[in-house]
Amino acid sequence: MTVPFSIRQLDHIVLRVRDVAAMQAFYCDVLGCSVERRQDAIGLLQLRAGASLIDLVDIAGKLGSMGGAGPATEGRNVDHFCLSVAPFDPNAITAHLAAHGVRVGEFGSRYGAEGEGPSQYLFDPEGNLVELKGPAG
C-alpha cells in the first residue's frame, strides 16, 4: 500500500514539565528559542526552535495533568530530541553551555537526518536529554 503523504520535517515535540519558567529560560536564554504562543488556560507554552516548535506542558495544568506523573530521575517522558544547529563549533558550544551551568553529556559523531556529523548531548533543567547536531560531512 502506498502512503498518501510524505514526511517533511519534525514539526514539534511536547515536553511535560514541572517548572515552566525554568524550562522557558533554558530553551530561550541558553538554546536561543523564542516564545511563539502561550495558552495559560490549558498550561501550554510553545517555543519556536527554527522551523519546529518545542511545546512545554505544565504537569499541573489541564493538559499536563492528563499524562500522569511528571519527569523524574527514574523515568523520562522522552529519550531525547535533536536540534540541528549551525555553525557547529564544539569549543564555542561547550563554553556557552558551561557559562550557563548546563550539564553536558557526551560529544561524538552521530548519524542524523542529514547524515553523519558532530553531535553534543546536554541536559535541560528537568533532566531531558537534548542533542545538538552539526552538519553532515
CSV table of N, CA and C in Angstrom, one decimal:
chain,number,residue,atom,x,y,z
A,1,MET,N,0.8,-1.2,0.0
A,1,MET,CA,0.0,0.0,0.0
A,1,MET,C,0.9,1.2,0.0
A,2,THR,N,0.5,2.2,-0.8
A,2,THR,CA,1.3,3.4,-0.9
A,2,THR,C,0.8,4.4,0.1
A,3,VAL,N,1.7,5.1,0.8
A,3,VAL,CA,1.4,6.1,1.8
A,3,VAL,C,1.0,7.4,1.0
A,4,PRO,N,-0.2,8.0,1.4
A,4,PRO,CA,-0.7,9.1,0.6
A,4,PRO,C,0.0,10.4,1.0
A,5,PHE,N,1.1,10.4,1.7
A,5,PHE,CA,1.8,11.6,2.1
A,5,PHE,C,3.2,11.4,2.3
A,6,SER,N,4.0,12.4,2.4
A,6,SER,CA,5.5,12.2,2.7
A,6,SER,C,5.8,13.1,3.9
A,7,ILE,N,6.6,12.7,4.8
A,7,ILE,CA,7.1,13.5,5.9
A,7,ILE,C,8.1,14.4,5.5
A,8,ARG,N,8.0,15.7,5.9
A,8,ARG,CA,8.9,16.8,5.5
A,8,ARG,C,9.9,17.1,6.6
A,9,GLN,N,9.5,17.1,7.9
A,9,GLN,CA,10.5,17.5,8.9
A,9,GLN,C,9.8,17.3,10.3
A,10,LEU,N,10.5,17.4,11.3
A,10,LEU,CA,10.0,17.3,12.7
A,10,LEU,C,9.2,18.6,12.9
A,11,ASP,N,7.9,18.5,13.2
A,11,ASP,CA,7.0,19.7,13.4
A,11,ASP,C,7.2,20.2,14.8
A,12,HIS,N,7.0,19.4,15.8
A,12,HIS,CA,7.1,19.8,17.2
A,12,HIS,C,7.3,18.6,18.1
A,13,ILE,N,7.8,18.9,19.3
A,13,ILE,CA,7.9,17.9,20.4
A,13,ILE,C,7.2,18.5,21.6
A,14,VAL,N,6.6,17.7,22.4
A,14,VAL,CA,5.9,18.1,23.6
A,14,VAL,C,6.6,17.6,24.8
A,15,LEU,N,7.1,18.4,25.7
A,15,LEU,CA,7.7,18.0,27.0
A,15,LEU,C,6.8,18.3,28.1
A,16,ARG,N,6.5,17.4,28.9
A,16,ARG,CA,5.7,17.6,30.2
A,16,ARG,C,6.7,18.0,31.2
A,17,VAL,N,6.5,19.2,31.9
A,17,VAL,CA,7.5,19.8,32.8
A,17,VAL,C,6.9,20.2,34.1
A,18,ARG,N,7.8,20.2,35.1
A,18,ARG,CA,7.4,20.7,36.5
A,18,ARG,C,7.5,22.2,36.6
A,19,ASP,N,8.5,22.8,36.0
A,19,ASP,CA,8.8,24.2,36.2
A,19,ASP,C,8.9,24.9,34.9
A,20,VAL,N,7.8,25.4,34.4
A,20,VAL,CA,7.7,26.1,33.1
A,20,VAL,C,8.7,27.2,33.0
A,21,ALA,N,8.8,28.1,34.0
A,21,ALA,CA,9.6,29.3,33.9
A,21,ALA,C,11.1,28.9,33.8
A,22,ALA,N,11.6,27.9,34.5
A,22,ALA,CA,13.0,27.4,34.4
A,22,ALA,C,13.2,26.8,33.0
A,23,MET,N,12.3,26.1,32.5
A,23,MET,CA,12.4,25.5,31.2
A,23,MET,C,12.4,26.5,30.1
A,24,GLN,N,11.5,27.5,30.2
A,24,GLN,CA,11.5,28.6,29.2
A,24,GLN,C,12.8,29.4,29.2
A,25,ALA,N,13.4,29.6,30.4
A,25,ALA,CA,14.6,30.3,30.5
A,25,ALA,C,15.7,29.5,29.8
A,26,PHE,N,15.8,28.2,30.1
A,26,PHE,CA,16.8,27.4,29.5
A,26,PHE,C,16.7,27.4,27.9
A,27,TYR,N,15.5,27.0,27.4
A,27,TYR,CA,15.3,26.9,26.0
A,27,TYR,C,15.5,28.2,25.3
A,28,CYS,N,15.1,29.3,25.9
A,28,CYS,CA,15.2,30.7,25.2
A,28,CYS,C,16.6,31.3,25.5
A,29,ASP,N,17.0,31.4,26.7
A,29,ASP,CA,18.3,32.0,27.0
A,29,ASP,C,19.5,31.2,26.7
A,30,VAL,N,19.5,29.9,26.8
A,30,VAL,CA,20.6,29.1,26.6
A,30,VAL,C,20.7,28.6,25.1
A,31,LEU,N,19.5,28.1,24.6
A,31,LEU,CA,19.5,27.5,23.3
A,31,LEU,C,19.0,28.4,22.2
A,32,GLY,N,18.4,29.6,22.6
A,32,GLY,CA,18.1,30.6,21.5
A,32,GLY,C,16.7,30.4,21.0
A,33,CYS,N,15.8,29.7,21.6
A,33,CYS,CA,14.4,29.6,21.2
A,33,CYS,C,13.7,30.9,21.5
A,34,SER,N,12.5,31.1,21.0
A,34,SER,CA,11.7,32.3,21.3
A,34,SER,C,10.3,31.8,21.6
A,35,VAL,N,9.6,32.6,22.4
A,35,VAL,CA,8.2,32.3,22.7
A,35,VAL,C,7.3,32.5,21.5
A,36,GLU,N,6.6,31.5,21.1
A,36,GLU,CA,5.7,31.6,19.9
A,36,GLU,C,4.3,31.9,20.3
A,37,ARG,N,3.8,31.1,21.3
A,37,ARG,CA,2.4,31.3,21.7
A,37,ARG,C,2.3,30.7,23.1
A,38,ARG,N,1.4,31.3,23.9
A,38,ARG,CA,1.1,30.9,25.3
A,38,ARG,C,-0.4,30.7,25.4
A,39,GLN,N,-0.7,29.5,26.0
A,39,GLN,CA,-2.1,29.2,26.3
A,39,GLN,C,-2.2,28.8,27.8
A,40,ASP,N,-2.2,29.8,28.6
A,40,ASP,CA,-2.2,29.6,30.1
A,40,ASP,C,-3.4,28.8,30.6
A,41,ALA,N,-4.6,28.9,29.9
A,41,ALA,CA,-5.8,28.2,30.4
A,41,ALA,C,-5.6,26.7,30.4
A,42,ILE,N,-4.7,26.2,29.5
A,42,ILE,CA,-4.5,24.8,29.4
A,42,ILE,C,-3.1,24.4,29.8
A,43,GLY,N,-2.3,25.4,30.2
A,43,GLY,CA,-0.9,25.1,30.7
A,43,GLY,C,0.1,24.8,29.6
A,44,LEU,N,0.0,25.5,28.5
A,44,LEU,CA,0.9,25.2,27.3
A,44,LEU,C,1.6,26.5,26.9
A,45,LEU,N,3.0,26.3,26.8
A,45,LEU,CA,3.8,27.3,26.3
A,45,LEU,C,4.6,26.8,25.0
A,46,GLN,N,4.4,27.4,23.9
A,46,GLN,CA,5.1,26.9,22.7
A,46,GLN,C,6.2,27.8,22.3
A,47,LEU,N,7.4,27.2,22.1
A,47,LEU,CA,8.6,27.9,21.8
A,47,LEU,C,9.0,27.6,20.4
A,48,ARG,N,9.5,28.6,19.6
A,48,ARG,CA,10.0,28.4,18.3
A,48,ARG,C,11.4,28.0,18.3
A,49,ALA,N,11.7,26.9,17.6
A,49,ALA,CA,13.0,26.3,17.5
A,49,ALA,C,13.3,26.1,16.0
A,50,GLY,N,13.8,27.2,15.4
A,50,GLY,CA,14.0,27.1,13.9
A,50,GLY,C,12.6,26.9,13.2
A,51,ALA,N,12.5,25.9,12.4
A,51,ALA,CA,11.3,25.6,11.7
A,51,ALA,C,10.3,24.7,12.5
A,52,SER,N,10.7,24.4,13.7
A,52,SER,CA,10.0,23.5,14.6
A,52,SER,C,9.5,24.2,15.9
A,53,LEU,N,8.7,23.5,16.6
A,53,LEU,CA,8.3,24.0,17.9
A,53,LEU,C,8.7,23.0,19.0
A,54,ILE,N,8.9,23.6,20.2
A,54,ILE,CA,9.1,22.8,21.4
A,54,ILE,C,7.9,23.3,22.3
A,55,ASP,N,7.0,22.4,22.6
A,55,ASP,CA,5.9,22.7,23.5
A,55,ASP,C,6.2,22.3,24.9
A,56,LEU,N,6.0,23.2,25.9
A,56,LEU,CA,6.2,22.9,27.3
A,56,LEU,C,4.8,22.9,27.9
A,57,VAL,N,4.5,21.7,28.5
A,57,VAL,CA,3.2,21.5,29.1
A,57,VAL,C,3.4,21.3,30.6
A,58,ASP,N,2.8,22.2,31.3
A,58,ASP,CA,2.9,22.2,32.8
A,58,ASP,C,2.2,21.0,33.3
A,59,ILE,N,2.8,20.1,34.1
A,59,ILE,CA,2.2,18.9,34.6
A,59,ILE,C,1.1,19.2,35.5
A,60,ALA,N,1.0,20.4,36.1
A,60,ALA,CA,-0.1,20.8,37.0
A,60,ALA,C,-1.2,21.4,36.2
A,61,GLY,N,-1.1,21.6,34.9
A,61,GLY,CA,-2.1,22.3,34.1
A,61,GLY,C,-3.1,21.3,33.5
A,62,LYS,N,-4.1,21.8,32.8
A,62,LYS,CA,-5.1,20.9,32.2
A,62,LYS,C,-4.6,19.8,31.3
A,63,LEU,N,-3.7,20.2,30.4
A,63,LEU,CA,-3.1,19.2,29.5
A,63,LEU,C,-2.2,18.2,30.3
A,64,GLY,N,-1.3,18.8,31.0
A,64,GLY,CA,-0.2,18.0,31.7
A,64,GLY,C,-0.7,17.0,32.7
A,65,SER,N,-1.8,17.4,33.4
A,65,SER,CA,-2.3,16.5,34.4
A,65,SER,C,-2.9,15.2,33.9
A,66,MET,N,-3.2,15.2,32.6
A,66,MET,CA,-3.8,14.0,31.9
A,66,MET,C,-2.7,12.9,31.7
A,67,GLY,N,-1.4,13.3,31.8
A,67,GLY,CA,-0.3,12.4,31.5
A,67,GLY,C,0.3,11.7,32.7
A,68,GLY,N,-0.3,11.8,33.8
A,68,GLY,CA,0.2,11.1,35.0
A,68,GLY,C,1.4,11.8,35.6
A,69,ALA,N,2.3,11.0,36.2
A,69,ALA,CA,3.5,11.5,36.9
A,69,ALA,C,4.4,12.3,36.0
A,70,GLY,N,5.1,13.3,36.5
A,70,GLY,CA,6.0,14.1,35.7
A,70,GLY,C,7.4,13.4,35.5
A,71,PRO,N,8.2,14.1,34.8
A,71,PRO,CA,9.6,13.5,34.6
A,71,PRO,C,10.3,13.5,35.9
A,72,ALA,N,11.1,12.4,36.1
A,72,ALA,CA,11.9,12.2,37.3
A,72,ALA,C,13.2,11.4,37.0
A,73,THR,N,14.0,11.2,38.0
A,73,THR,CA,15.3,10.5,37.8
A,73,THR,C,15.0,9.1,37.4
A,74,GLU,N,13.9,8.5,37.8
A,74,GLU,CA,13.6,7.1,37.5
A,74,GLU,C,13.0,6.9,36.1
A,75,GLY,N,12.5,8.0,35.5
A,75,GLY,CA,12.0,7.9,34.1
A,75,GLY,C,11.8,9.2,33.5
A,76,ARG,N,11.8,9.2,32.2
A,76,ARG,CA,11.7,10.5,31.4
A,76,ARG,C,10.5,10.3,30.5
A,77,ASN,N,10.0,11.5,30.1
A,77,ASN,CA,8.9,11.4,29.1
A,77,ASN,C,9.3,11.2,27.7
A,78,VAL,N,10.6,11.5,27.4
A,78,VAL,CA,11.2,11.4,26.1
A,78,VAL,C,12.6,10.9,26.3
A,79,ASP,N,13.1,10.1,25.4
A,79,ASP,CA,14.5,9.6,25.5
A,79,ASP,C,15.4,10.8,25.2
A,80,HIS,N,15.3,11.4,24.0
A,80,HIS,CA,16.0,12.6,23.7
A,80,HIS,C,15.4,13.2,22.4
A,81,PHE,N,15.7,14.4,22.1
A,81,PHE,CA,15.4,15.0,20.8
A,81,PHE,C,16.6,15.8,20.3
A,82,CYS,N,16.6,16.0,19.0
A,82,CYS,CA,17.8,16.6,18.4
A,82,CYS,C,17.5,17.9,17.7
A,83,LEU,N,18.3,18.9,18.0
A,83,LEU,CA,18.2,20.2,17.3
A,83,LEU,C,19.4,20.3,16.4
A,84,SER,N,19.1,20.5,15.1
A,84,SER,CA,20.2,20.8,14.1
A,84,SER,C,20.6,22.2,14.3
A,85,VAL,N,21.9,22.4,14.5
A,85,VAL,CA,22.5,23.8,14.7
A,85,VAL,C,23.6,24.1,13.7
A,86,ALA,N,23.8,25.3,13.4
A,86,ALA,CA,24.9,25.8,12.6
A,86,ALA,C,25.3,27.2,13.0
A,87,PRO,N,26.5,27.6,13.0
A,87,PRO,CA,27.7,26.7,12.8
A,87,PRO,C,27.8,25.8,14.0
A,88,PHE,N,28.6,24.7,13.8
A,88,PHE,CA,28.9,23.8,14.9
A,88,PHE,C,30.3,23.9,15.3
A,89,ASP,N,30.6,24.7,16.3
A,89,ASP,CA,32.0,24.9,16.9
A,89,ASP,C,31.9,24.2,18.3
A,90,PRO,N,32.5,23.0,18.4
A,90,PRO,CA,32.4,22.3,19.7
A,90,PRO,C,32.9,23.1,20.9
A,91,ASN,N,34.0,23.8,20.7
A,91,ASN,CA,34.6,24.6,21.8
A,91,ASN,C,33.7,25.8,22.2
A,92,ALA,N,33.1,26.5,21.2
A,92,ALA,CA,32.2,27.6,21.5
A,92,ALA,C,30.9,27.1,22.1
A,93,ILE,N,30.4,25.9,21.7
A,93,ILE,CA,29.2,25.3,22.2
A,93,ILE,C,29.4,24.9,23.7
A,94,THR,N,30.5,24.2,24.0
A,94,THR,CA,30.7,23.8,25.4
A,94,THR,C,31.0,24.9,26.3
A,95,ALA,N,31.7,26.0,25.8
A,95,ALA,CA,32.0,27.1,26.6
A,95,ALA,C,30.6,27.9,26.9
A,96,HIS,N,29.8,28.0,25.9
A,96,HIS,CA,28.5,28.6,26.1
A,96,HIS,C,27.6,27.9,27.2
A,97,LEU,N,27.6,26.5,27.0
A,97,LEU,CA,26.8,25.7,27.9
A,97,LEU,C,27.4,25.8,29.3
A,98,ALA,N,28.7,25.8,29.5
A,98,ALA,CA,29.3,25.9,30.8
A,98,ALA,C,29.0,27.2,31.4
A,99,ALA,N,29.0,28.3,30.6
A,99,ALA,CA,28.7,29.6,31.2
A,99,ALA,C,27.3,29.7,31.7
A,100,HIS,N,26.4,28.8,31.3
A,100,HIS,CA,25.1,28.8,31.8
A,100,HIS,C,24.8,27.7,32.8
A,101,GLY,N,25.9,27.0,33.2
A,101,GLY,CA,25.8,25.9,34.2
A,101,GLY,C,25.0,24.7,33.7
A,102,VAL,N,25.1,24.4,32.4
A,102,VAL,CA,24.3,23.3,31.8
A,102,VAL,C,25.2,22.0,32.0
A,103,ARG,N,24.5,21.0,32.4
A,103,ARG,CA,25.1,19.7,32.5
A,103,ARG,C,25.3,19.1,31.1
A,104,VAL,N,26.5,18.8,30.7
A,104,VAL,CA,26.9,18.4,29.4
A,104,VAL,C,27.1,16.9,29.4
A,105,GLY,N,26.6,16.3,28.3
A,105,GLY,CA,26.8,14.8,28.1
A,105,GLY,C,28.0,14.6,27.1
A,106,GLU,N,27.9,13.5,26.4
A,106,GLU,CA,28.9,13.0,25.5
A,106,GLU,C,28.9,13.8,24.2
A,107,PHE,N,30.1,14.1,23.7
A,107,PHE,CA,30.3,14.6,22.4
A,107,PHE,C,30.7,13.5,21.5
A,108,GLY,N,30.3,13.5,20.2
A,108,GLY,CA,30.7,12.4,19.3
A,108,GLY,C,30.2,12.7,17.9
A,109,SER,N,30.5,11.8,17.0
A,109,SER,CA,30.0,11.8,15.7
A,109,SER,C,28.8,10.8,15.6
A,110,ARG,N,27.7,11.3,15.2
A,110,ARG,CA,26.4,10.5,15.2
A,110,ARG,C,25.7,10.7,13.9
A,111,TYR,N,24.9,9.7,13.5
A,111,TYR,CA,24.1,9.8,12.3
A,111,TYR,C,22.8,10.4,12.6
A,112,GLY,N,22.4,11.4,11.7
A,112,GLY,CA,21.1,12.0,11.9
A,112,GLY,C,20.4,12.2,10.5
A,113,ALA,N,19.4,13.0,10.5
A,113,ALA,CA,18.6,13.1,9.2
A,113,ALA,C,19.4,13.6,8.0
A,114,GLU,N,20.5,14.3,8.2
A,114,GLU,CA,21.3,14.8,7.1
A,114,GLU,C,22.6,14.0,7.0
A,115,GLY,N,22.8,12.9,7.7
A,115,GLY,CA,24.0,12.0,7.7
A,115,GLY,C,24.8,12.1,8.9
A,116,GLU,N,26.0,11.6,8.8
A,116,GLU,CA,27.0,11.6,9.9
A,116,GLU,C,27.5,12.9,10.2
A,117,GLY,N,27.6,13.3,11.4
A,117,GLY,CA,28.2,14.6,11.8
A,117,GLY,C,28.4,14.8,13.2
A,118,PRO,N,29.0,15.9,13.6
A,118,PRO,CA,29.3,16.2,15.1
A,118,PRO,C,28.0,16.4,15.9
A,119,SER,N,28.1,15.9,17.1
A,119,SER,CA,26.9,15.9,18.0
A,119,SER,C,27.3,16.1,19.4
A,120,GLN,N,26.6,17.0,20.1
A,120,GLN,CA,26.8,17.2,21.6
A,120,GLN,C,25.5,17.0,22.3
A,121,TYR,N,25.6,16.1,23.3
A,121,TYR,CA,24.5,15.8,24.2
A,121,TYR,C,24.6,16.8,25.4
A,122,LEU,N,23.4,17.2,25.9
A,122,LEU,CA,23.3,18.0,27.1
A,122,LEU,C,21.9,17.8,27.7
A,123,PHE,N,21.8,18.3,29.0
A,123,PHE,CA,20.5,18.0,29.7
A,123,PHE,C,19.9,19.4,30.1
A,124,ASP,N,18.6,19.4,29.9
A,124,ASP,CA,17.8,20.6,30.3
A,124,ASP,C,17.6,20.6,31.8
A,125,PRO,N,17.0,21.6,32.4
A,125,PRO,CA,16.9,21.7,33.8
A,125,PRO,C,16.1,20.6,34.5
A,126,GLU,N,15.2,19.9,33.7
A,126,GLU,CA,14.5,18.8,34.3
A,126,GLU,C,15.0,17.4,33.9
A,127,GLY,N,16.2,17.4,33.3
A,127,GLY,CA,16.9,16.1,33.0
A,127,GLY,C,16.6,15.5,31.7
A,128,ASN,N,15.9,16.2,30.8
A,128,ASN,CA,15.6,15.7,29.4
A,128,ASN,C,16.9,15.8,28.6
A,129,LEU,N,17.2,14.8,27.9
A,129,LEU,CA,18.4,14.7,27.1
A,129,LEU,C,18.1,15.4,25.8
A,130,VAL,N,19.0,16.4,25.4
A,130,VAL,CA,18.9,17.1,24.2
A,130,VAL,C,20.2,16.9,23.4
A,131,GLU,N,20.0,16.8,22.1
A,131,GLU,CA,21.2,16.6,21.2
A,131,GLU,C,21.3,17.8,20.3
A,132,LEU,N,22.5,18.5,20.3
A,132,LEU,CA,22.7,19.5,19.3
A,132,LEU,C,23.6,18.9,18.2
A,133,LYS,N,23.1,18.9,16.9
A,133,LYS,CA,23.7,18.2,15.8
A,133,LYS,C,24.2,19.2,14.8
A,134,GLY,N,25.4,19.0,14.4
A,134,GLY,CA,26.0,19.8,13.4
A,134,GLY,C,25.8,19.2,12.0
A,135,PRO,N,26.2,19.9,11.0
A,135,PRO,CA,26.0,19.5,9.6
A,135,PRO,C,26.8,18.2,9.3
A,136,ALA,N,26.3,17.4,8.4
A,136,ALA,CA,27.0,16.1,8.0
A,136,ALA,C,28.2,16.5,7.2
A,137,GLY,N,29.2,15.6,7.2
A,137,GLY,CA,30.4,15.9,6.4
A,137,GLY,C,31.5,15.2,6.9
